[in-house]
């Protein structure tokens, strides 16, 4: 039985009581303890900065040339926090409840409540670091709405919130580097977790410039390596984003929680052809003021401006009047797919819907005219003033759209379609963020803990910073307090030697195949299987086929892949091959998890399990648990279940109507 280590007591007191009774490490002992952190996004950078500040000796690794290139910079729209500046009814409980409901009642209550509790502290921390959040005229921090909520709780810095937050965490990290508390390794990729007597004691990393394998020891290892959305090949993730760090941990014995829970973001620029290698996200913040619609007439080829208002179907507003265009991502994505599959899609591919700012421009223009006390203003001036307001709020997003598509979104509605974005699944962790391997932790997107079956928009940045700044500094002490008598671990220990040999053998095996297929072609084929059969909609037949196809693809990969270059050299193709090999194995597990979960919930939509209105149909009596998979061998996993017990929230059929 999995032990989640959830503290006793009432939900709103668990975290406070935990902090009051947790074991501590005194400052002198902290200087003797080494911590390894893999990844320098928001979770990794904030954890490294915080633990370095506390006095631990920290080593931090990233495969990019700078921590600032972590994929966290790509987050655009904002970060949630229960500050209630608008006095619109928000609270810690409301944020907690919205997150649990948005995740379709498949998240752990205690973790989510803790996340909501510390959310307000994150904003104070980031303001103190100089993060330039948007502000109202009077100087207060500004908020906007995101999907799945009826309050404004999302703090933002134009359309580049992730970048600004990462700069804040980065400067805190670099301060610790300068002080000598943190040692930073760029262009290094973790390829194995080293365990001694069942505890995580270090990693094997590859210097991506020289190709050299390195051994690094520590008293604990923190994985902060992000999500695995690139298993689908086409996603909104950076091209380098991968699953390798957590997959190596999984192969070493760490349980993988809910791997099939992936998020499809409804607001992406549509695919234009086979040439594409990634997709571009348009921030969910655009759904604040943009209205989503399709023509009421099938296969309508008229320009959007030529389609009169009465011939437009604002389908989200029609189907979900209470939330309208701000329904959660899984709901909005399925609704867009349904309209396009039914023949109402727009654009040349007919796999797109419109996101229209015409009404917002007019509304803001009239407000601006009122603020300036202008009377009898002509329509052109109203439009011009409205565009200025929209530009101030969303300008960089509109510029990005125009650069990619060649269309001016101030004049013509954007075309959007759902795409793979975030992964709610990840390594199983307990309340302390420790995996099933003692001493091995997972923070941020690479763990499963906070979002259930569907993440609410603007909660990824919140979780990453909560884990790094406010959770792990307490919880890791509870483990390390018992490790102060463990002297520095020698890297010539047999476990390090064996782990390095296993990595070396795998790399040599990859290089020796000398087949005919490129890594890219194999990845693309895997992505097509995953998108077609384990994407927005899944069914038993498709998932069964997908498992067989992925197993065949794995055989072909290990017999016919071709990797140019040398091992002991800068070799991006070898790096990529290693990652794609892990993606292939993960893809099989994702399909197995999706096949076993005979229900629909959040982003996991089994076609056999839906309501009469086409909504996700859960089976709480059978599947109200975390599916934690343990790898047993080739194509073999054992399922462990962590029951989800809801003491405060009463699970019900989600409704946003």
XYZ file of C-alpha atoms in Angstrom:
657
model
C 0.000 0.000 0.000
C 1.329 3.433 -0.940
C 1.828 5.737 2.031
C 1.113 9.331 1.062
C 2.172 10.555 4.545
C -0.780 12.935 4.730
C -0.781 14.595 8.176
C -3.677 14.075 10.540
C -6.069 16.850 11.499
C -8.440 19.151 9.656
C -7.568 19.996 6.073
C -6.906 23.677 6.720
C -4.492 22.866 9.582
C -2.485 19.993 8.054
C 0.318 22.084 6.565
C 0.600 24.375 9.574
C 0.758 21.426 11.956
C 3.254 19.625 9.720
C 5.593 22.620 9.722
C 5.302 22.877 13.489
C 6.339 19.279 14.099
C 8.685 18.485 11.232
C 12.284 17.473 11.981
C 14.891 20.197 11.527
C 18.546 20.277 10.484
C 20.691 22.821 12.296
C 22.730 25.309 10.217
C 26.077 23.665 10.945
C 24.803 20.293 9.740
C 23.223 21.770 6.616
C 26.695 22.736 5.417
C 27.650 19.035 5.491
C 24.708 17.863 3.381
C 24.747 17.837 -0.424
C 21.639 18.070 -2.571
C 21.485 17.441 -6.312
C 18.822 19.270 -8.334
C 18.045 18.314 -11.934
C 16.369 21.091 -13.891
C 16.454 24.875 -13.578
C 12.918 25.923 -14.459
C 10.710 27.541 -11.873
C 10.673 24.482 -9.602
C 14.396 23.747 -9.910
C 15.683 27.329 -9.766
C 13.481 28.244 -6.801
C 14.433 25.045 -4.952
C 18.145 25.573 -5.592
C 17.964 29.210 -4.483
C 15.965 28.360 -1.362
C 18.075 25.389 -0.285
C 21.296 27.280 -0.988
C 20.011 30.178 1.106
C 19.310 27.729 3.946
C 22.929 26.611 3.864
C 22.836 23.258 2.102
C 25.524 22.443 -0.474
C 23.649 22.294 -3.769
C 24.544 21.105 -7.251
C 22.100 22.112 -9.987
C 22.045 20.664 -13.525
C 20.419 21.746 -16.781
C 20.913 20.559 -20.336
C 20.572 24.102 -21.723
C 23.440 26.590 -21.911
C 21.798 28.696 -19.199
C 19.150 28.150 -16.525
C 17.245 30.996 -18.152
C 16.480 28.800 -21.148
C 14.252 26.470 -19.131
C 10.836 25.968 -20.703
C 9.175 27.882 -17.856
C 9.869 31.047 -19.851
C 7.252 29.962 -22.375
C 4.356 30.358 -19.915
C 2.481 33.439 -20.982
C -0.777 34.182 -19.251
C -0.223 34.313 -15.504
C 0.021 32.733 -12.073
C -2.872 32.042 -9.718
C -2.995 33.212 -6.106
C -5.824 33.647 -3.621
C -5.138 37.312 -2.808
C -8.726 38.460 -3.453
C -7.637 41.972 -4.445
C -10.858 42.383 -6.431
C -12.980 41.520 -3.393
C -14.956 39.272 -5.738
C -15.379 36.302 -3.435
C -12.020 34.567 -3.796
C -10.358 32.758 -0.895
C -7.904 29.958 -0.161
C -10.811 27.546 -0.048
C -12.203 28.810 -3.378
C -8.847 28.307 -5.104
C -8.556 24.867 -3.521
C -12.086 23.927 -4.591
C -11.697 25.236 -8.154
C -8.467 23.245 -8.529
C -9.997 20.012 -7.228
C -13.106 20.445 -9.382
C -11.072 21.494 -12.434
C -9.029 18.305 -12.041
C -12.276 16.325 -12.118
C -11.805 15.051 -8.550
C -8.663 13.089 -9.280
C -6.157 15.106 -7.180
C -5.052 14.639 -3.579
C -6.930 17.044 -1.277
C -4.089 17.723 1.162
C -1.571 18.695 -1.519
C -4.006 20.965 -3.329
C -5.053 22.774 -0.161
C -1.405 23.374 0.704
C -0.871 24.779 -2.781
C -3.761 27.200 -2.313
C -2.467 28.206 1.127
C 1.022 29.177 -0.038
C -0.141 30.816 -3.274
C -0.369 34.284 -1.734
C 3.196 34.018 -0.405
C 4.459 33.347 -3.922
C 3.214 36.716 -5.150
C 4.848 38.550 -2.224
C 8.098 36.693 -2.850
C 8.122 37.547 -6.554
C 7.202 41.199 -6.016
C 10.108 41.456 -3.583
C 12.360 40.020 -6.308
C 11.229 42.731 -8.706
C 8.948 40.713 -10.969
C 7.073 43.405 -12.970
C 3.487 42.255 -12.495
C 0.853 44.348 -14.225
C -0.708 46.986 -11.963
C -3.939 48.910 -11.814
C -3.996 52.707 -12.098
C -3.767 53.078 -8.311
C -0.716 50.830 -8.034
C -2.313 47.584 -6.849
C -1.395 44.418 -8.674
C -3.807 43.640 -11.489
C -5.678 40.364 -11.943
C -7.503 38.669 -14.793
C -9.595 35.532 -15.168
C -8.582 32.114 -16.426
C -10.636 29.049 -17.278
C -12.553 27.122 -14.644
C -13.052 30.052 -12.270
C -15.575 32.809 -11.691
C -13.155 35.165 -9.937
C -10.104 37.138 -11.013
C -7.061 35.624 -9.338
C -4.466 35.439 -12.094
C -1.471 37.772 -11.702
C 0.403 38.499 -14.912
C 3.218 40.388 -16.581
C 1.746 41.158 -20.011
C 2.033 37.914 -22.010
C 5.417 36.891 -20.655
C 4.681 35.957 -17.050
C 6.764 32.778 -17.086
C 9.808 34.620 -18.371
C 9.577 37.307 -15.717
C 9.057 34.791 -12.912
C 11.983 32.715 -14.134
C 14.221 35.790 -14.195
C 13.260 36.362 -10.552
C 14.102 32.777 -9.603
C 17.228 32.866 -11.788
C 18.654 35.925 -10.053
C 17.990 34.302 -6.665
C 19.770 31.179 -7.934
C 22.734 33.122 -9.337
C 23.137 34.942 -6.037
C 23.627 31.575 -4.347
C 26.049 30.537 -7.101
C 28.080 33.695 -6.467
C 28.076 33.025 -2.723
C 29.401 29.522 -3.334
C 26.370 27.741 -1.903
C 25.256 26.394 -5.275
C 27.413 24.879 -8.002
C 25.869 25.110 -11.446
C 26.340 22.622 -14.285
C 25.027 23.732 -17.656
C 25.003 21.523 -20.766
C 24.733 18.464 -18.529
C 21.994 15.858 -18.827
C 21.101 13.365 -16.118
C 21.078 9.839 -17.546
C 20.766 7.713 -14.410
C 19.815 7.846 -10.742
C 22.298 6.148 -8.429
C 20.875 4.307 -5.435
C 22.819 2.847 -2.510
C 21.023 0.607 -0.023
C 17.719 1.646 -1.578
C 18.280 5.405 -1.168
C 18.952 7.946 -3.922
C 22.588 8.967 -3.520
C 23.539 10.628 -6.780
C 23.294 10.764 -10.539
C 25.254 9.957 -13.658
C 25.314 12.994 -15.950
C 26.614 13.426 -19.465
C 28.534 16.540 -20.423
C 26.741 17.352 -23.662
C 29.685 19.323 -25.038
C 32.449 16.760 -24.505
C 30.357 13.588 -24.249
C 32.058 12.694 -20.965
C 30.091 10.815 -18.296
C 30.332 12.244 -14.786
C 29.437 10.901 -11.336
C 27.858 13.260 -8.815
C 26.973 12.221 -5.272
C 24.494 13.746 -2.846
C 22.410 13.008 0.208
C 19.213 13.643 -1.775
C 18.231 14.126 -5.415
C 15.502 16.499 -6.589
C 14.032 16.051 -10.068
C 12.566 19.290 -11.445
C 12.668 18.390 -15.113
C 9.203 19.366 -16.354
C 6.584 17.451 -18.288
C 6.575 14.835 -21.035
C 4.206 16.361 -23.612
C 6.754 15.851 -26.391
C 5.868 12.162 -26.402
C 3.257 13.374 -28.913
C 6.030 14.932 -31.066
C 3.851 17.950 -31.867
C 3.208 19.913 -28.692
C 3.585 23.392 -27.260
C 6.704 22.247 -25.376
C 10.199 23.357 -26.290
C 11.921 20.939 -28.649
C 14.348 19.841 -25.955
C 11.711 19.071 -23.325
C 11.808 15.357 -22.541
C 10.980 12.630 -20.051
C 14.438 11.169 -19.586
C 15.128 12.260 -15.982
C 11.874 10.930 -14.550
C 11.884 7.887 -16.816
C 15.337 6.861 -15.552
C 13.939 7.216 -12.027
C 10.924 5.131 -13.028
C 13.148 2.384 -14.421
C 15.057 2.490 -11.134
C 11.890 1.813 -9.150
C 10.060 5.122 -8.747
C 6.322 4.716 -9.356
C 4.772 6.675 -12.226
C 1.413 8.255 -11.339
C -1.475 8.685 -13.791
C 0.669 8.786 -16.964
C -2.393 9.045 -19.253
C -3.468 12.383 -17.728
C -2.275 14.826 -20.376
C -3.686 18.246 -21.094
C -4.844 19.456 -24.471
C -4.734 23.269 -24.581
C -7.625 24.782 -26.559
C -5.844 27.957 -27.635
C -3.037 27.006 -30.029
C -2.180 28.012 -33.564
C -3.432 25.147 -35.797
C -1.129 22.685 -37.540
C -0.313 23.805 -41.075
C 1.404 20.726 -42.489
C 3.775 17.785 -42.131
C 6.777 20.110 -41.976
C 6.047 21.268 -38.442
C 8.094 20.087 -35.482
C 6.325 22.031 -32.735
C 3.168 24.023 -32.075
C 2.681 27.521 -30.726
C 0.492 28.304 -27.756
C -1.666 31.416 -27.634
C -2.193 32.221 -23.976
C -5.402 31.220 -22.240
C -5.558 34.833 -21.048
C -6.880 35.639 -24.516
C -10.100 33.865 -23.557
C -10.696 36.677 -21.044
C -11.780 39.071 -23.771
C -11.866 36.970 -26.931
C -15.051 35.210 -28.017
C -14.811 31.760 -29.595
C -17.136 30.898 -32.466
C -17.705 28.948 -35.667
C -20.187 29.548 -38.498
C -23.648 28.047 -38.039
C -23.444 26.763 -41.591
C -21.271 23.728 -42.322
C -18.192 24.170 -44.539
C -18.764 27.939 -44.656
C -15.902 29.394 -46.723
C -16.812 33.046 -46.280
C -14.338 35.402 -44.648
C -15.155 35.842 -40.965
C -16.006 39.517 -41.441
C -18.612 38.542 -44.052
C -20.475 36.233 -41.659
C -23.188 38.235 -39.871
C -23.673 37.971 -36.121
C -26.852 35.910 -36.367
C -25.009 33.264 -38.440
C -22.285 32.726 -35.840
C -22.319 30.020 -33.171
C -20.610 31.144 -29.974
C -20.751 27.543 -28.904
C -19.054 27.833 -25.497
C -21.370 30.646 -24.475
C -24.300 28.609 -25.771
C -23.361 25.343 -24.043
C -21.870 26.727 -20.823
C -23.599 30.028 -20.035
C -22.262 30.287 -16.460
C -18.600 30.164 -17.531
C -18.837 30.891 -21.262
C -15.439 31.167 -22.933
C -13.718 30.570 -19.581
C -14.591 26.901 -19.147
C -11.618 24.661 -18.200
C -9.183 23.588 -20.876
C -10.409 20.028 -21.290
C -14.001 21.197 -21.776
C -13.040 23.921 -24.269
C -10.772 21.550 -26.202
C -13.392 18.819 -26.601
C -15.997 21.376 -27.623
C -13.710 22.727 -30.374
C -12.968 19.208 -31.610
C -16.674 18.362 -31.627
C -17.531 21.415 -33.749
C -14.727 20.725 -36.220
C -15.529 17.007 -36.453
C -19.155 17.949 -37.131
C -18.100 20.019 -40.148
C -18.123 23.553 -38.747
C -14.354 24.096 -38.669
C -12.758 27.098 -40.350
C -9.595 27.804 -42.334
C -8.119 25.735 -45.128
C -7.737 22.647 -42.922
C -11.213 23.037 -41.341
C -9.448 22.070 -38.102
C -9.758 25.450 -36.398
C -12.222 27.788 -34.712
C -12.224 31.574 -34.410
C -11.029 33.576 -31.400
C -12.477 37.028 -32.033
C -11.514 40.328 -30.395
C -13.893 42.627 -32.282
C -16.339 42.963 -29.374
C -13.536 43.553 -26.856
C -11.993 46.277 -28.998
C -15.321 48.094 -29.200
C -16.005 47.667 -25.483
C -12.606 48.951 -24.426
C -12.830 51.802 -26.932
C -16.091 53.027 -25.428
C -14.684 52.734 -21.897
C -11.636 54.736 -22.954
C -13.822 57.412 -24.523
C -15.745 57.665 -21.263
C -12.531 57.946 -19.242
C -11.403 60.800 -21.473
C -14.833 62.450 -21.278
C -15.178 62.375 -25.073
C -18.650 62.744 -26.581
C -19.900 61.985 -30.095
C -16.823 59.916 -30.899
C -16.799 58.353 -34.363
C -16.534 54.601 -34.853
C -12.979 54.740 -36.200
C -11.736 56.553 -33.086
C -13.523 54.091 -30.807
C -11.877 51.218 -32.648
C -8.441 52.856 -32.523
C -8.675 53.497 -28.782
C -9.934 49.958 -28.171
C -7.013 48.498 -30.097
C -4.608 50.480 -27.923
C -6.089 48.999 -24.754
C -5.968 45.477 -26.184
C -2.396 46.078 -27.309
C -1.396 47.102 -23.807
C -2.941 43.932 -22.338
C -2.024 41.356 -24.977
C 0.244 43.100 -27.493
C 3.150 40.650 -27.538
C 0.743 37.730 -28.049
C -0.927 39.478 -30.966
C 2.494 40.285 -32.455
C 3.538 36.647 -32.142
C 0.375 35.456 -33.869
C 0.888 37.891 -36.751
C 4.524 36.873 -37.226
C 3.579 33.198 -37.436
C 0.413 33.425 -39.524
C 0.842 36.670 -41.449
C -2.619 37.805 -40.334
C -3.424 40.845 -38.201
C -5.529 39.617 -35.236
C -6.712 43.165 -34.520
C -8.497 43.057 -37.893
C -9.193 39.336 -38.470
C -10.151 36.772 -35.800
C -7.393 34.389 -34.739
C -7.730 30.785 -35.767
C -7.063 28.324 -32.943
C -7.253 24.578 -32.319
C -6.375 22.321 -29.370
C -2.849 20.925 -28.971
C -0.863 18.917 -26.420
C 0.411 21.213 -23.706
C 0.869 20.049 -20.106
C 1.108 16.678 -18.397
C -0.730 16.154 -15.123
C 0.790 12.715 -14.714
C 4.326 12.254 -13.439
C 6.311 10.523 -10.753
C 4.181 9.506 -7.790
C 5.127 11.541 -4.715
C 3.876 11.647 -1.153
C 2.882 14.755 0.816
C 6.572 15.575 1.241
C 7.172 15.396 -2.546
C 9.288 12.257 -2.114
C 8.942 9.500 -4.696
C 8.743 5.813 -3.808
C 12.576 5.840 -3.719
C 13.763 7.321 -0.393
C 15.793 10.486 -0.921
C 14.470 11.041 -4.453
C 12.038 13.936 -4.810
C 10.010 15.257 -7.736
C 8.882 18.903 -7.926
C 6.726 20.865 -10.341
C 5.301 19.391 -13.527
C 7.331 16.185 -13.300
C 5.253 14.965 -10.344
C 1.593 13.994 -10.433
C 0.313 15.553 -7.253
C -1.696 18.741 -7.675
C -3.783 18.858 -10.832
C -5.712 15.617 -11.060
C -7.016 14.885 -14.541
C -6.954 18.480 -15.811
C -4.867 21.496 -14.790
C -6.535 24.862 -14.482
C -4.799 27.596 -16.437
C -2.177 29.660 -14.548
C -1.646 26.908 -11.957
C 1.588 25.472 -13.420
C 3.712 28.449 -12.398
C 1.993 28.426 -9.023
C 2.860 24.781 -8.381
C 6.476 25.062 -9.552
C 7.226 28.014 -7.291
C 5.196 26.648 -4.370
C 7.175 23.387 -4.456
C 10.545 25.126 -4.741
C 10.149 28.151 -2.474
C 7.727 26.999 0.206
C 7.330 23.202 0.339
C 10.640 21.425 -0.233
C 12.637 23.599 2.235
C 10.466 22.106 5.008
C 9.898 18.580 3.779
C 13.453 17.732 2.757
C 14.655 18.555 6.262
C 12.412 15.841 7.623
C 14.447 13.318 5.611
C 17.901 14.861 5.901
C 17.649 15.167 9.682
C 18.292 11.411 9.741
C 21.152 11.665 7.234
C 23.499 13.983 9.143
C 25.642 11.016 10.187
C 26.055 9.929 6.575
C 29.459 11.160 5.472
C 30.098 12.368 1.941
C 29.312 9.562 -0.453
C 32.330 8.417 -2.507
C 31.729 8.298 -6.257
C 33.945 5.216 -6.564
C 31.270 3.201 -4.775
C 30.265 0.088 -6.778
C 26.772 1.528 -7.322
C 28.250 4.526 -9.155
C 30.544 2.296 -11.192
C 27.646 0.020 -12.182
C 25.364 2.944 -13.017
C 27.976 4.608 -15.206
C 28.652 1.338 -17.012
C 24.929 0.871 -17.707
C 24.733 4.372 -19.215
C 27.876 3.817 -21.267
C 26.631 0.463 -22.565
C 23.321 1.998 -23.632
C 25.034 4.834 -25.507
C 27.376 2.409 -27.237
C 24.447 0.206 -28.188
C 22.623 3.167 -29.731
C 25.695 4.200 -31.726
C 26.368 0.649 -32.935
C 22.980 0.089 -34.614
C 23.812 2.057 -37.787
C 20.434 1.527 -39.404
C 18.616 3.718 -41.909
C 15.938 5.588 -39.916
C 16.561 9.008 -38.425
C 15.658 9.767 -34.819
C 13.288 12.497 -35.980
C 11.321 10.140 -38.217
C 10.903 7.637 -35.375
C 9.753 10.364 -32.991
C 7.258 11.639 -35.526
C 5.814 8.148 -36.002
C 5.463 7.706 -32.254
C 3.739 11.068 -32.010
C 1.209 10.141 -34.682
C 0.302 6.901 -32.881
C -0.096 8.760 -29.603
C -2.164 11.645 -31.011
C -4.437 9.430 -33.075
C -5.087 6.803 -30.388
C -4.208 8.371 -27.023
C -4.937 12.022 -27.724
C -8.067 14.088 -27.193
C -10.300 11.030 -27.457
C -9.451 7.405 -26.644
C -11.202 4.072 -26.992
C -10.404 0.453 -26.175
C -9.749 -0.615 -29.763
C -7.437 2.300 -30.524
C -5.444 1.951 -27.307
C -5.011 -1.789 -27.810
C -3.706 -1.142 -31.323
C -1.449 1.641 -30.082
C 0.270 -0.633 -27.552
C 1.088 -3.169 -30.279
C 2.262 -0.461 -32.689
C 4.515 1.127 -30.067
C 6.052 -2.242 -29.193
C 6.791 -2.806 -32.885
C 8.203 0.714 -33.171
C 10.502 0.017 -30.223
C 11.874 -3.093 -31.931
C 12.470 -1.138 -35.107
C 14.082 1.719 -33.190
C 16.629 -0.541 -31.510
C 17.440 -2.343 -34.771
C 17.278 0.350 -37.448
C 18.093 3.737 -35.957
C 20.996 5.692 -37.407
C 22.970 8.157 -35.311
C 25.851 10.071 -36.919
C 28.853 11.434 -35.022
C 30.737 10.071 -32.018
C 29.953 9.352 -28.386
C 32.880 11.315 -26.974
C 31.865 14.516 -28.673
C 29.125 17.094 -29.013
C 26.361 14.944 -30.519
C 22.793 16.315 -30.377
C 21.464 13.385 -32.414
C 22.676 10.929 -29.790
C 21.098 13.050 -27.058
C 17.844 13.080 -28.990
C 17.930 9.331 -29.651
C 18.355 8.622 -25.949
C 15.315 10.783 -25.185
C 13.139 9.290 -27.929
C 13.948 5.767 -26.697
C 12.530 6.821 -23.322
C 9.500 8.426 -24.963
C 8.693 5.166 -26.744
C 8.602 3.234 -23.466
C 6.587 5.999 -21.798
C 4.120 5.999 -24.703
C 3.366 2.338 -24.093
C 2.748 2.958 -20.386
C 0.484 5.929 -21.162
C -1.652 3.765 -23.430
C -1.795 0.988 -20.829
C -2.883 3.479 -18.184
C -5.531 4.960 -20.492
C -6.765 1.463 -21.355
C -7.075 0.401 -17.715
C -8.961 3.575 -16.669
C -12.443 2.656 -17.892
C -13.924 6.098 -17.328
C -13.629 9.634 -18.632
C -12.226 12.359 -16.405
C -10.656 15.693 -17.250
C -8.212 15.363 -20.135
C -8.675 11.577 -20.251
C -11.715 11.096 -22.482
C -12.741 7.508 -23.188
C -15.394 7.571 -25.904
C -17.168 4.617 -24.278
C -17.753 6.687 -21.131
C -19.564 9.957 -21.778
C -22.847 11.557 -20.791
C -25.711 12.087 -23.235
C -24.428 15.638 -23.714
C -20.927 14.437 -24.578
C -19.289 15.331 -21.263
C -16.762 13.230 -19.329
C -18.421 10.461 -17.316
C -16.471 9.410 -14.231
C -16.912 6.153 -12.329
C -15.963 7.153 -8.811
C -16.915 3.804 -7.338
C -14.221 2.108 -9.432
C -11.512 4.634 -10.236
C -11.226 7.188 -7.462
C -7.542 6.473 -6.980
C -4.094 7.414 -8.209
C -2.807 4.788 -10.633
C 0.854 4.389 -9.658
C 2.746 2.074 -11.989
C 5.891 0.164 -11.048
C 8.096 -1.130 -13.848
C 8.767 -4.851 -13.577
C 10.448 -5.638 -16.874
C 10.174 -5.321 -20.636
C 6.569 -4.325 -21.439
C 5.607 -5.229 -17.872
C 4.227 -3.015 -15.102
C 2.501 -3.578 -11.786
C -0.333 -1.264 -10.740
C -0.421 0.198 -7.225
C -3.414 2.241 -6.107
C -3.549 5.213 -3.762
C -7.207 5.780 -2.841
C -8.358 9.392 -3.005
C -10.392 10.185 0.084
C -12.308 13.452 -0.048
C -13.019 14.754 3.431
C -14.124 18.280 2.488
C -15.047 18.331 -1.198
C -18.013 16.261 -2.337
C -17.287 14.831 -5.801
C -20.076 15.449 -8.309
C -20.582 15.557 -12.041
C -18.763 18.687 -13.185
C -21.009 21.397 -14.552
C -19.973 24.762 -15.966
C -23.448 25.637 -17.176
